[in-house]
PDB file of C-alpha atoms in Angstrom:
ATOM      1  CA  GLU N   8     117.662  97.087  58.949  1.00 87.00           C
ATOM      2  CA  SER N   9     120.925  97.032  56.980  1.00 91.00           C
ATOM      3  CA  SER N  10     121.154  93.252  57.466  1.00 95.00           C
ATOM      4  CA  PHE N  11     117.754  92.823  55.852  1.00 96.00           C
ATOM      5  CA  ASP N  12     118.857  95.141  53.042  1.00 96.00           C
ATOM      6  CA  GLY N  13     121.969  93.006  52.537  1.00 96.00           C
ATOM      7  CA  MET N  14     119.934  89.812  52.398  1.00 97.00           C
ATOM      8  CA  ASP N  15     117.489  91.454  50.007  1.00 97.00           C
ATOM      9  CA  ALA N  16     120.376  92.582  47.784  1.00 96.00           C
ATOM     10  CA  GLY N  17     121.525  88.951  47.684  1.00 97.00           C
ATOM     11  CA  ASP N  18     118.055  87.809  46.550  1.00 97.00           C
ATOM     12  CA  LEU N  19     117.645  85.609  49.619  1.00 97.00           C
ATOM     13  CA  PHE N  20     113.945  86.442  50.006  1.00 96.00           C
ATOM     14  CA  LEU N  21     111.779  84.315  47.724  1.00 93.00           C
ATOM     15  CA  TYR N  22     108.088  83.855  47.020  1.00 92.00           C
ATOM     16  CA  ASP N  23     106.505  80.471  47.646  1.00 87.00           C
ATOM     17  CA  THR N  24     104.235  78.777  45.158  1.00 85.00           C
ATOM     18  CA  VAL N  25     101.251  76.995  46.659  1.00 83.00           C
ATOM     19  CA  GLN N  26      98.396  74.960  45.232  1.00 82.00           C
ATOM     20  CA  PRO N  27      95.351  75.622  47.409  1.00 81.00           C
ATOM     21  CA  GLY N  28      92.605  73.065  46.988  1.00 82.00           C
ATOM     22  CA  LYS N  29      94.739  71.140  44.464  1.00 82.00           C
ATOM     23  CA  LYS N  30      93.587  73.564  41.767  1.00 85.00           C
ATOM     24  CA  ARG N  31      95.922  76.116  40.241  1.00 89.00           C
ATOM     25  CA  LEU N  32      99.412  77.152  41.325  1.00 90.00           C
ATOM     26  CA  THR N  33      99.523  80.533  43.037  1.00 90.00           C
ATOM     27  CA  ARG N  34     102.434  82.655  44.173  1.00 90.00           C
ATOM     28  CA  THR N  35     102.199  83.850  47.780  1.00 88.00           C
ATOM     29  CA  SER N  36     101.961  87.579  48.412  1.00 91.00           C
ATOM     30  CA  VAL N  37     104.931  87.639  50.815  1.00 91.00           C
ATOM     31  CA  THR N  38     108.566  86.635  50.535  1.00 92.00           C
ATOM     32  CA  ARG N  39     110.613  84.849  53.147  1.00 91.00           C
ATOM     33  CA  THR N  40     113.961  83.264  53.803  1.00 95.00           C
ATOM     34  CA  LEU N  41     115.582  80.992  56.360  1.00 96.00           C
ATOM     35  CA  VAL N  42     118.862  81.968  57.989  1.00 97.00           C
ATOM     36  CA  GLY N  43     120.539  79.859  60.662  1.00 96.00           C
ATOM     37  CA  ASP N  44     123.150  77.339  61.654  1.00 94.00           C
ATOM     38  CA  PRO N  45     124.555  75.404  58.693  1.00 92.00           C
ATOM     39  CA  GLY N  46     122.253  72.524  57.801  1.00 90.00           C
ATOM     40  CA  SER N  47     119.231  73.760  59.725  1.00 95.00           C
ATOM     41  CA  THR N  48     115.924  73.231  57.933  1.00 96.00           C
ATOM     42  CA  TYR N  49     112.264  74.154  58.194  1.00 94.00           C
ATOM     43  CA  LYS N  50     109.365  72.240  56.675  1.00 90.00           C
ATOM     44  CA  TYR N  51     106.385  74.229  55.456  1.00 81.00           C
ATOM     45  CA  LEU N  52     103.510  72.966  53.290  1.00 74.00           C
ATOM     46  CA  GLY N  53     105.485  69.812  52.548  1.00 76.00           C
ATOM     47  CA  LEU N  54     108.486  71.772  51.317  1.00 80.00           C
ATOM     48  CA  ARG N  55     111.792  71.548  53.189  1.00 87.00           C
ATOM     49  CA  LEU N  56     113.728  74.824  53.273  1.00 90.00           C
ATOM     50  CA  PHE N  57     117.455  74.872  53.995  1.00 93.00           C
ATOM     51  CA  SER N  58     118.948  77.832  55.799  1.00 95.00           C
ATOM     52  CA  HIS N  59     121.438  80.298  54.446  1.00 96.00           C
ATOM     53  CA  PRO N  60     124.332  79.937  56.910  1.00 95.00           C
ATOM     54  CA  TRP N  61     124.999  82.827  59.266  1.00 95.00           C
ATOM     55  CA  THR N  62     128.510  81.610  59.956  1.00 93.00           C
ATOM     56  CA  ASP N  63     131.404  80.328  57.901  1.00 91.00           C
ATOM     57  CA  VAL N  64     131.268  76.646  56.984  1.00 88.00           C
ATOM     58  CA  ASP N  65     133.880  73.959  56.422  1.00 84.00           C
ATOM     59  CA  LYS N  66     134.097  71.674  53.372  1.00 81.00           C
ATOM     60  CA  ASP N  67     131.417  69.396  54.874  1.00 84.00           C
ATOM     61  CA  GLY N  68     128.988  72.272  55.461  1.00 82.00           C
ATOM     62  CA  ASN N  69     129.503  72.367  59.228  1.00 84.00           C
ATOM     63  CA  MET N  70     130.038  75.503  61.297  1.00 86.00           C
ATOM     64  CA  GLN N  71     133.673  76.567  61.004  1.00 82.00           C
ATOM     65  CA  SER N  72     135.790  77.702  63.911  1.00 70.00           C
ATOM     66  CA  LYS N  73     136.422  81.404  64.416  1.00 66.00           C
ATOM     67  CA  GLU N  74     140.164  80.853  64.123  1.00 65.00           C
ATOM     68  CA  GLN N  75     140.266  81.212  60.351  1.00 61.00           C
ATOM     69  CA  LYS N  76     142.176  84.039  58.707  1.00 62.00           C
ATOM     70  CA  ARG N  77     139.327  85.899  57.007  1.00 76.00           C
ATOM     71  CA  VAL N  78     135.802  85.838  58.457  1.00 83.00           C
ATOM     72  CA  GLY N  79     133.208  85.337  55.731  1.00 88.00           C
ATOM     73  CA  SER N  80     135.647  83.830  53.239  1.00 90.00           C
ATOM     74  CA  THR N  81     133.775  80.544  52.909  1.00 91.00           C
ATOM     75  CA  LEU N  82     130.499  82.394  52.377  1.00 93.00           C
ATOM     76  CA  HIS N  83     132.169  84.229  49.497  1.00 92.00           C
ATOM     77  CA  LYS N  84     133.240  80.879  48.046  1.00 91.00           C
ATOM     78  CA  LEU N  85     129.611  79.762  48.230  1.00 92.00           C
ATOM     79  CA  GLY N  86     128.690  82.736  46.045  1.00 95.00           C
ATOM     80  CA  TYR N  87     127.401  85.260  48.566  1.00 96.00           C
ATOM     81  CA  SER N  88     128.369  88.877  47.833  1.00 96.00           C
ATOM     82  CA  GLU N  89     130.290  91.003  50.340  1.00 95.00           C
ATOM     83  CA  LYS N  90     127.092  92.829  51.347  1.00 96.00           C
ATOM     84  CA  THR N  91     125.092  89.610  51.758  1.00 96.00           C
ATOM     85  CA  THR N  92     127.931  87.914  53.669  1.00 95.00           C
ATOM     86  CA  SER N  93     128.092  90.866  56.047  1.00 95.00           C
ATOM     87  CA  ALA N  94     124.313  90.678  56.553  1.00 96.00           C
ATOM     88  CA  LEU N  95     124.358  86.925  57.260  1.00 96.00           C
ATOM     89  CA  LEU N  96     127.229  87.246  59.741  1.00 94.00           C
ATOM     90  CA  ALA N  97     125.453  90.165  61.492  1.00 95.00           C
ATOM     91  CA  MET N  98     122.312  88.044  61.879  1.00 96.00           C
ATOM     92  CA  GLY N  99     124.430  85.266  63.384  1.00 94.00           C
ATOM     93  CA  ARG N 100     126.016  87.672  65.868  1.00 94.00           C
ATOM     94  CA  ALA N 101     122.591  89.028  66.828  1.00 96.00           C
ATOM     95  CA  ASN N 102     121.342  85.484  67.389  1.00 96.00           C
ATOM     96  CA  ALA N 103     124.343  84.595  69.562  1.00 94.00           C
ATOM     97  CA  TYR N 104     123.860  87.750  71.656  1.00 97.00           C
ATOM     98  CA  LEU N 105     120.129  87.160  72.135  1.00 97.00           C
ATOM     99  CA  THR N 106     120.664  83.492  73.004  1.00 97.00           C
ATOM    100  CA  GLU N 107     123.272  84.378  75.625  1.00 97.00           C
ATOM    101  CA  ARG N 108     121.084  87.154  77.024  1.00 98.00           C
ATOM    102  CA  SER N 109     118.091  84.810  77.264  1.00 97.00           C
ATOM    103  CA  ASN N 110     120.157  82.161  79.050  1.00 97.00           C
ATOM    104  CA  THR N 111     121.455  84.751  81.531  1.00 97.00           C
ATOM    105  CA  MET N 112     117.946  86.012  82.282  1.00 97.00           C
ATOM    106  CA  LEU N 113     116.601  82.475  82.700  1.00 96.00           C
ATOM    107  CA  LYS N 114     119.375  81.604  85.152  1.00 96.00           C
ATOM    108  CA  LYS N 115     118.919  84.837  87.079  1.00 96.00           C
ATOM    109  CA  PHE N 116     115.119  85.096  87.266  1.00 95.00           C
ATOM    110  CA  VAL N 117     113.570  81.727  86.473  1.00 95.00           C
ATOM    111  CA  ALA N 118     115.932  79.055  87.780  1.00 94.00           C
ATOM    112  CA  PRO N 119     115.806  80.255  91.419  1.00 92.00           C
ATOM    113  CA  ASN N 120     112.013  79.812  91.375  1.00 91.00           C
ATOM    114  CA  VAL N 121     111.982  76.306  89.889  1.00 90.00           C
ATOM    115  CA  GLN N 122     111.919  73.471  92.387  1.00 80.00           C
TER     116      GLN N 122
END
């Protein structure tokens, strides 16, 4: 919950504007955001969304190694606050944990049954 609060504090959740039936522009009733690996995108209603990175990035926008001196420093340089940086990094850690856990479960329970 605190990660969502941190992303909300950083104004990462935005409303979309749609034009149903090619008539008038309307703001959606929900907000959303995209968080992920640097450069990841999502296309929705013809609009391409770019993710807020959940890891530090190098000068080319690629995922940076974990060997840097201060974790989150490049996110600060991109303009994310301390609270928002912490939230983004926490989401990235949660994703890494869940991905590893899923892979372990697949290897343990599914792979032995696949021929």
